[in-house]
XYZ file of N, CA, C and O in Angstrom:
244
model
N 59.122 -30.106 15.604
C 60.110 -29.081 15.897
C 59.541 -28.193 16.989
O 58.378 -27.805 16.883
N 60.469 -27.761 18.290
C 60.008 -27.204 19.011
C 60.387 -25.563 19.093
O 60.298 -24.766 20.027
N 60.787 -25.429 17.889
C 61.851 -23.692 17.945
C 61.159 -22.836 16.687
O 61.429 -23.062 15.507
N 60.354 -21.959 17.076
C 60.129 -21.166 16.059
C 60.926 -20.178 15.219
O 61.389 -19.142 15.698
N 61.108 -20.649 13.571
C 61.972 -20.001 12.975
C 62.013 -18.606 12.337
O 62.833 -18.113 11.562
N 60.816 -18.076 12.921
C 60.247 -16.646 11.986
C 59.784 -16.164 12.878
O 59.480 -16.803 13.885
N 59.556 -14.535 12.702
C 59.575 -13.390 14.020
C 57.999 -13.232 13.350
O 57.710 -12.527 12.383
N 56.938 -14.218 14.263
C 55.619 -14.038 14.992
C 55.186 -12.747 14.294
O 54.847 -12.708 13.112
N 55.224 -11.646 15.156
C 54.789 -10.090 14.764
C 55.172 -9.609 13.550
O 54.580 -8.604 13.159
N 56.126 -10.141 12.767
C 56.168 -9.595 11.380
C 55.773 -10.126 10.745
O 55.387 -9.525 9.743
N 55.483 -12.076 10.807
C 54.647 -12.244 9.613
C 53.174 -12.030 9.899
O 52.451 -12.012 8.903
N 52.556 -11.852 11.168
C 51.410 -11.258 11.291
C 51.030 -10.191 10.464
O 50.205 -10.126 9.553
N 51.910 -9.243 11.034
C 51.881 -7.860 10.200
C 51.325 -7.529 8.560
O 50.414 -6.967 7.952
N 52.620 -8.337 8.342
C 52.984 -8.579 7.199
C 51.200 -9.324 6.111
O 50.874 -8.982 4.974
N 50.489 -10.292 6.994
C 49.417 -10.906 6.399
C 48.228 -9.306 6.597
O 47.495 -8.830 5.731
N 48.433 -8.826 8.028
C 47.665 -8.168 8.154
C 47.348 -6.782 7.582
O 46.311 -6.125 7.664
N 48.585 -6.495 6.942
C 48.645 -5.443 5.732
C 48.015 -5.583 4.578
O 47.121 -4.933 4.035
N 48.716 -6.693 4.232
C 48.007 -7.318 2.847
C 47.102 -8.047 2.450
O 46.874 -8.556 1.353
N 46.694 -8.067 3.214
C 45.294 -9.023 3.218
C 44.352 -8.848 4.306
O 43.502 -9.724 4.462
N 44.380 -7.791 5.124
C 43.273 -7.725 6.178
C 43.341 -8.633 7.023
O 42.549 -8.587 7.964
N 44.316 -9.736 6.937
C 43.069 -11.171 7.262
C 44.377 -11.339 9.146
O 45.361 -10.653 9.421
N 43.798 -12.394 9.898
C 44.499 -13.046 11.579
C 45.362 -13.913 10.938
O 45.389 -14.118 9.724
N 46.036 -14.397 11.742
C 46.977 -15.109 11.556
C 46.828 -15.750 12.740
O 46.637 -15.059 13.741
N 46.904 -17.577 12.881
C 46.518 -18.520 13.888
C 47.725 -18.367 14.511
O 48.565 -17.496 14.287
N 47.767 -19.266 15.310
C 49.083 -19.363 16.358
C 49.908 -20.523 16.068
O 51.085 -20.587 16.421
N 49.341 -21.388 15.466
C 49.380 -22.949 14.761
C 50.098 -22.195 13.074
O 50.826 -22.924 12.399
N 49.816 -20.901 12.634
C 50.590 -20.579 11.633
C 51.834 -20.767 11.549
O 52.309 -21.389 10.599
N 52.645 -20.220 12.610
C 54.001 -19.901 12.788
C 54.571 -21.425 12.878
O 55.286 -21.736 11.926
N 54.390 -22.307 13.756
C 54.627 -23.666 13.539
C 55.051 -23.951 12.089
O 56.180 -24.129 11.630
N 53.675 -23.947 11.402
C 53.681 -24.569 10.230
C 54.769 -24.090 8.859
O 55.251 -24.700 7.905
N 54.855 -22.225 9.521
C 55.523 -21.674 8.436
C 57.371 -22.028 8.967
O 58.268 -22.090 8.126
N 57.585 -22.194 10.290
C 58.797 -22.825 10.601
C 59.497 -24.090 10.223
O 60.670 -24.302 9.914
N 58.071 -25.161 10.372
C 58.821 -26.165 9.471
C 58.934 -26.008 7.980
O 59.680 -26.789 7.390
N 58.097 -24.833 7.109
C 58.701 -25.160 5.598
C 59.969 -23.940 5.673
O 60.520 -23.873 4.574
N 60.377 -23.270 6.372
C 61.956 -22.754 6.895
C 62.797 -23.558 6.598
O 63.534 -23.683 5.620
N 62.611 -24.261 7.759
C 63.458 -25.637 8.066
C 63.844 -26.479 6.959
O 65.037 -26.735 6.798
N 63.117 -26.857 6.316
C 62.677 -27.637 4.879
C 63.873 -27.143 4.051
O 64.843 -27.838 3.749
N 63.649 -25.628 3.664
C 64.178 -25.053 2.648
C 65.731 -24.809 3.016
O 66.591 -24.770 2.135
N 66.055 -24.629 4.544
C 66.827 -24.616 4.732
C 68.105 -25.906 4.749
O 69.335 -25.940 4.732
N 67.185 -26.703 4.783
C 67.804 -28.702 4.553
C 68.372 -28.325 3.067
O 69.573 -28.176 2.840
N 67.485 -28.212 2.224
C 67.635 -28.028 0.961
C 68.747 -26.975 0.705
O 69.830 -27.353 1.150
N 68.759 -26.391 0.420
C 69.705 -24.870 0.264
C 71.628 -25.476 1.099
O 72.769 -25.148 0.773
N 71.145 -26.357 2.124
C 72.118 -27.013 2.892
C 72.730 -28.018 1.897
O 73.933 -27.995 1.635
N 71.716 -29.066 1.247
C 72.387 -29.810 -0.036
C 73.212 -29.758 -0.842
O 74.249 -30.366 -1.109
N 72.248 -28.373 -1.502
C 72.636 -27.876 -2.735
C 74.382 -26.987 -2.767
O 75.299 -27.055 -3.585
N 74.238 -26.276 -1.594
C 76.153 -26.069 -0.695
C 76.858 -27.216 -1.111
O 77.533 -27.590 -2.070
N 76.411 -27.669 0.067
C 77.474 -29.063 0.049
C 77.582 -29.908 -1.007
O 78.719 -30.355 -0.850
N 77.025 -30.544 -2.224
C 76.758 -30.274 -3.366
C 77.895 -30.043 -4.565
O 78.531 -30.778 -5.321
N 77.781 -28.424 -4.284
C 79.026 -27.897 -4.868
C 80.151 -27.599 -4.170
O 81.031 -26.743 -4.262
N 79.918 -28.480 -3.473
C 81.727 -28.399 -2.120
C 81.793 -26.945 -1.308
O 82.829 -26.614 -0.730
N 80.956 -26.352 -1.310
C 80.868 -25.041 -0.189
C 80.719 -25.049 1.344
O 80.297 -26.092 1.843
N 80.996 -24.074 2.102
C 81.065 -24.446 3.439
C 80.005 -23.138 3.476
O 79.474 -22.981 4.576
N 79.672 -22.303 2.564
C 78.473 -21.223 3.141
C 77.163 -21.176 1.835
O 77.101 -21.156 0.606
N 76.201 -21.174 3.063
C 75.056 -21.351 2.069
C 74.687 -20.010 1.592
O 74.599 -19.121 2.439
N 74.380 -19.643 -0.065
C 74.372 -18.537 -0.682
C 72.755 -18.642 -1.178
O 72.346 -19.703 -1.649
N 71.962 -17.594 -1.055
C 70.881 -16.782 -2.013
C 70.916 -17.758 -2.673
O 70.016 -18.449 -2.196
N 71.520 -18.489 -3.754
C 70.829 -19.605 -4.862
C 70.869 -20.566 -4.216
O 69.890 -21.254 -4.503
N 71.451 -21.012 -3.498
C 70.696 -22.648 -2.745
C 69.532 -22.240 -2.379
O 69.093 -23.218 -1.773
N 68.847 -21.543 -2.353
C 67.435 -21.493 -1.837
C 66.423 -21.472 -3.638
O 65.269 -21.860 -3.819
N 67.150 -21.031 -4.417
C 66.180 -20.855 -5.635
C 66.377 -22.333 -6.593
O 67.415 -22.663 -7.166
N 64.790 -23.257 -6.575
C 65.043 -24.398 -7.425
C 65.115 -24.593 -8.250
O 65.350 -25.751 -8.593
């Protein structure tokens, strides 16, 4: 995948609050494709139950 799905500077932030710790550049990649992933999924589970909009519980398994 060539499109990053999460805003860089906030999940930096976000690690760097809570944990002190860097965040690679190779992170964001990795955390985009399990986005993507969940978002396939959550896409199923819609269509599924015959919906045309994906809701808050297609994402919970």
């Amino acid at each position: 995948m060539s499109e990053v799905l999460v805003v860089a500077s906030k999940v930096k932030k976000l690690i760097k609050d809570r944990a002190s710790m860097n965040t690679s550049s190779t992170a964001m990649d990795a955390l985009s494709k399990v986005v993507e992933r969940e978002c396939a999924r959550a896409i199923e589970r819609a269509q599924a139950d015959k919906r045309k909009t994906v809701m808050d519980r297609d994402f919970e398994g």
